[in-house]
Tab-separated table of C-alpha atoms in Angstrom:
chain	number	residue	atom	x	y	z
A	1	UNK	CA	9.404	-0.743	-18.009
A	2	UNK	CA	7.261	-0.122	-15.105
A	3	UNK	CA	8.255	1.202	-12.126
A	4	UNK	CA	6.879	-0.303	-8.680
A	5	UNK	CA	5.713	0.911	-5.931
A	6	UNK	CA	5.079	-1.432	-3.060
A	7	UNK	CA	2.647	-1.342	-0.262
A	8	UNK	CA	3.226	-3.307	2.107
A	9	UNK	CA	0.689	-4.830	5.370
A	10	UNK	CA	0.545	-8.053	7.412
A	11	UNK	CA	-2.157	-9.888	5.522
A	12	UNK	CA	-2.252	-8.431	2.255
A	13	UNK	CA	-5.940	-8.441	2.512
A	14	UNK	CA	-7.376	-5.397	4.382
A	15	UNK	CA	-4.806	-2.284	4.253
A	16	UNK	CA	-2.067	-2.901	1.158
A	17	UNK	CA	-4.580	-3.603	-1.089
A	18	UNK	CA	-6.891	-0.604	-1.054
A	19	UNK	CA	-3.326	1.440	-1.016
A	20	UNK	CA	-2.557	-0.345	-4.279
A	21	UNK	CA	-5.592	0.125	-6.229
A	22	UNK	CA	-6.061	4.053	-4.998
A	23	UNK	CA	-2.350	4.777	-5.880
A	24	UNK	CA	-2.720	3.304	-9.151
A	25	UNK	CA	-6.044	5.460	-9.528
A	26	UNK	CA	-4.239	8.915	-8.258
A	27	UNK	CA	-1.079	8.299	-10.556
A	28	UNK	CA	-3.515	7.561	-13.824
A	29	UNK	CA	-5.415	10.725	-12.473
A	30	UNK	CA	-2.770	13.037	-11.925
A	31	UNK	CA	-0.621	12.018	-15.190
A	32	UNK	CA	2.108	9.988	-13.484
A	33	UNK	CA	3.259	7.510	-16.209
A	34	UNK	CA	5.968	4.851	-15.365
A	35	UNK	CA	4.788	3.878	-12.193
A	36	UNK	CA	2.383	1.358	-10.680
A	37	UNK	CA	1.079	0.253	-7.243
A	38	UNK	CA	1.365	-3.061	-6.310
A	39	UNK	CA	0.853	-4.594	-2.724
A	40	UNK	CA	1.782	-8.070	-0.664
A	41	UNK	CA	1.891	-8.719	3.110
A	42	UNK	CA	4.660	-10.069	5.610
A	43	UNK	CA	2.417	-13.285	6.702
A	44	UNK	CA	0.250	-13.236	3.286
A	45	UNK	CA	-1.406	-16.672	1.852
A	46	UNK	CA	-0.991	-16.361	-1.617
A	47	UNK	CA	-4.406	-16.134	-4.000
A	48	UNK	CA	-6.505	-14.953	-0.781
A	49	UNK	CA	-9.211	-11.945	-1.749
A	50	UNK	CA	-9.256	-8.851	-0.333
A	51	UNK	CA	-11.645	-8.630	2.797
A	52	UNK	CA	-15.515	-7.685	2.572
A	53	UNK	CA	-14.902	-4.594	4.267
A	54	UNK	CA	-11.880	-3.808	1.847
A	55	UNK	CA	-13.825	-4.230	-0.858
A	56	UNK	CA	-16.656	-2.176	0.108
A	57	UNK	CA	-14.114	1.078	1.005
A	58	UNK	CA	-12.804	0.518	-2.134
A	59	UNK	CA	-16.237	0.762	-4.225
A	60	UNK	CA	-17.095	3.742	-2.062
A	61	UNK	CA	-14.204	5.608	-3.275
A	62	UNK	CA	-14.721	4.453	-6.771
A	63	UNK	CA	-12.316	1.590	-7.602
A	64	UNK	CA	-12.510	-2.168	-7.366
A	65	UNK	CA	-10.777	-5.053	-5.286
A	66	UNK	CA	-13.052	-7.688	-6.885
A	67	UNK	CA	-10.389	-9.655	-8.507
A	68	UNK	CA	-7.748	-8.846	-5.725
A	69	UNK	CA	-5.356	-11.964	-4.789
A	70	UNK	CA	-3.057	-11.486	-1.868
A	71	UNK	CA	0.671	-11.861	-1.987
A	72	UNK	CA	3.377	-13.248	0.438
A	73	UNK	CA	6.004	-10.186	0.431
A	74	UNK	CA	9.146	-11.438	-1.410
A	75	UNK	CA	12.648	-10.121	-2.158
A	76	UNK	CA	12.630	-9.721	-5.506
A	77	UNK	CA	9.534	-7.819	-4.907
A	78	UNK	CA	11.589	-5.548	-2.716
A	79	UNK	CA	14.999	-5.371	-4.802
A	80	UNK	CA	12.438	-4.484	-8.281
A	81	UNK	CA	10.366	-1.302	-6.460
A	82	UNK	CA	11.281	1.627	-6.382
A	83	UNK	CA	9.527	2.964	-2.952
A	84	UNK	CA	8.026	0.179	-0.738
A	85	UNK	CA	5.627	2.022	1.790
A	86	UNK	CA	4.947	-0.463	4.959
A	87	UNK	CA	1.920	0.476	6.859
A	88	UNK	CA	3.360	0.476	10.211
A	89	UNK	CA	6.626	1.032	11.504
A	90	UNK	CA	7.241	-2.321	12.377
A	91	UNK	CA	6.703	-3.552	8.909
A	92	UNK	CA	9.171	-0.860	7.538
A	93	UNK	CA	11.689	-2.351	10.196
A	94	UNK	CA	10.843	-5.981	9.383
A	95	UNK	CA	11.665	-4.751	5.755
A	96	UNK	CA	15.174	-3.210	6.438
A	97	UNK	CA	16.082	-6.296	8.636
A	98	UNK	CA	15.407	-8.645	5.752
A	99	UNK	CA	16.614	-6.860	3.254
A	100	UNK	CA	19.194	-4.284	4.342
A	101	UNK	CA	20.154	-2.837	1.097
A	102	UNK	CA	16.524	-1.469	0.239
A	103	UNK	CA	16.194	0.823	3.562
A	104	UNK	CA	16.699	3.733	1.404
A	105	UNK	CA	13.352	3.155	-0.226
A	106	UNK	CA	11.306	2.513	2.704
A	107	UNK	CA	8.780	4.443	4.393
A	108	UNK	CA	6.030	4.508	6.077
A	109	UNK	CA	2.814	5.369	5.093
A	110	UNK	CA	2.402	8.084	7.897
A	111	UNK	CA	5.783	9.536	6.952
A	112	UNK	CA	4.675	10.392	3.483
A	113	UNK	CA	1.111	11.539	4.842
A	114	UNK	CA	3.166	14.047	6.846
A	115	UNK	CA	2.888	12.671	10.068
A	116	UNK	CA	4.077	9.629	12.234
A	117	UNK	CA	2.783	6.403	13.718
A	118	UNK	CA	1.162	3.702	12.103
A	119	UNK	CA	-1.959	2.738	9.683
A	120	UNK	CA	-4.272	0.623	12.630
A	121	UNK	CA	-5.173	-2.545	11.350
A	122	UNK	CA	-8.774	-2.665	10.616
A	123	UNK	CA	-8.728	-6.558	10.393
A	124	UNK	CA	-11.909	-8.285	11.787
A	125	UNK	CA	-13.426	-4.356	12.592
A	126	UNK	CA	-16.352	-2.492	11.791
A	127	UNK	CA	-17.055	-0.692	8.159
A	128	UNK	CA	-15.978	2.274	10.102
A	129	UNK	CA	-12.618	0.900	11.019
A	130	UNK	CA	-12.038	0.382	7.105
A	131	UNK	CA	-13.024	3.729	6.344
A	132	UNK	CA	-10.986	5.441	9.177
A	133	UNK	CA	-7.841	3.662	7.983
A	134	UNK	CA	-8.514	4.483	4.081
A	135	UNK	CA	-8.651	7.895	5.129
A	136	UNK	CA	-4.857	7.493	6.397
A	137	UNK	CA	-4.375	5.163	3.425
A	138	UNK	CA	-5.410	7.685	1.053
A	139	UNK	CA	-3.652	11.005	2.119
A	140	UNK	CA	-0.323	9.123	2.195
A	141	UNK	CA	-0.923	7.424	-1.443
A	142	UNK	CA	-1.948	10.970	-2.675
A	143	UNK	CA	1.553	12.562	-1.101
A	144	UNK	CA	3.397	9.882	-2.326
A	145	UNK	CA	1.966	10.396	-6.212
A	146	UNK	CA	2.581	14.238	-5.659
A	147	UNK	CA	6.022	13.650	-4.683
A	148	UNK	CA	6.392	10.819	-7.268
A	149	UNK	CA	5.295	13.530	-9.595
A	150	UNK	CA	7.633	15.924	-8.831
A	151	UNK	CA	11.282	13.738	-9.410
């Protein structure tokens, strides 16, 4: 069986879904069998695409959020992965509060990049916007395969 990894944003349309389809290109990449990126959002609608912007970061970097439906974060998404990655602190704490029991699993995207603070939320911005926030996106999903990698 699987193993989850859950990335987690407000909307589940702009910044948890490009972390979910880049982490499940690094871990096919680098050889990291067993796992696989998934991605919902706090205050998701259900069945809502990823947004334009989204979309077009993705195809820049090579993968697809074409057929992308959003998710409303639930718990037995939470109890079933085995890291859940929030994209700000707030949604790491909003996490933990719901769900005590899985703090041990939860970090930030930032604090597996190597750094602190949050992912800005690129919602309603410019291309550029997208693309800065990828870049964060993508450093943390690439530390977080290296470590996964290394267990």
């Amino acid at each position: 069986m699987e193993k989850s990894v859950l990335f987690v944003c407000t909307g589940n349309t702009c910044r948890s879904p490009l972390a979910e389809v880049w982490f499940n290109r690094c871990a096919a990449n680098a050889g990291l069998k067993g796992y696989h990126g998934c991605s919902a959002g706090l205050y998701a609608a259900n069945g809502a695409g990823a947004s334009a912007q989204s979309r077009a970061v993705a195809l820049e970097n090579g993968v697809s959020l074409e057929d992308f439906q959003s998710r409303l974060l639930t718990y037995e998404m939470v109890k079933d992965a085995v890291l859940i990655v929030g994209m700000t602190d707030a949604h790491c704490r909003k996490i933990i509060s719901a769900v005590p029991e899985a703090a041990d699993k939860v970090k930030s995207l930032m604090q597996l990049a190597g750094g602190n603070g949050d992912v800005g939320d690129p919602y309603g911005g410019s291309l550029e916007d997208y693309r800065r926030a990828f870049e964060q996106i993508r450093l943390g999903v690439e530390n977080s395969v290296e470590q996964l990698k290394q267990k």
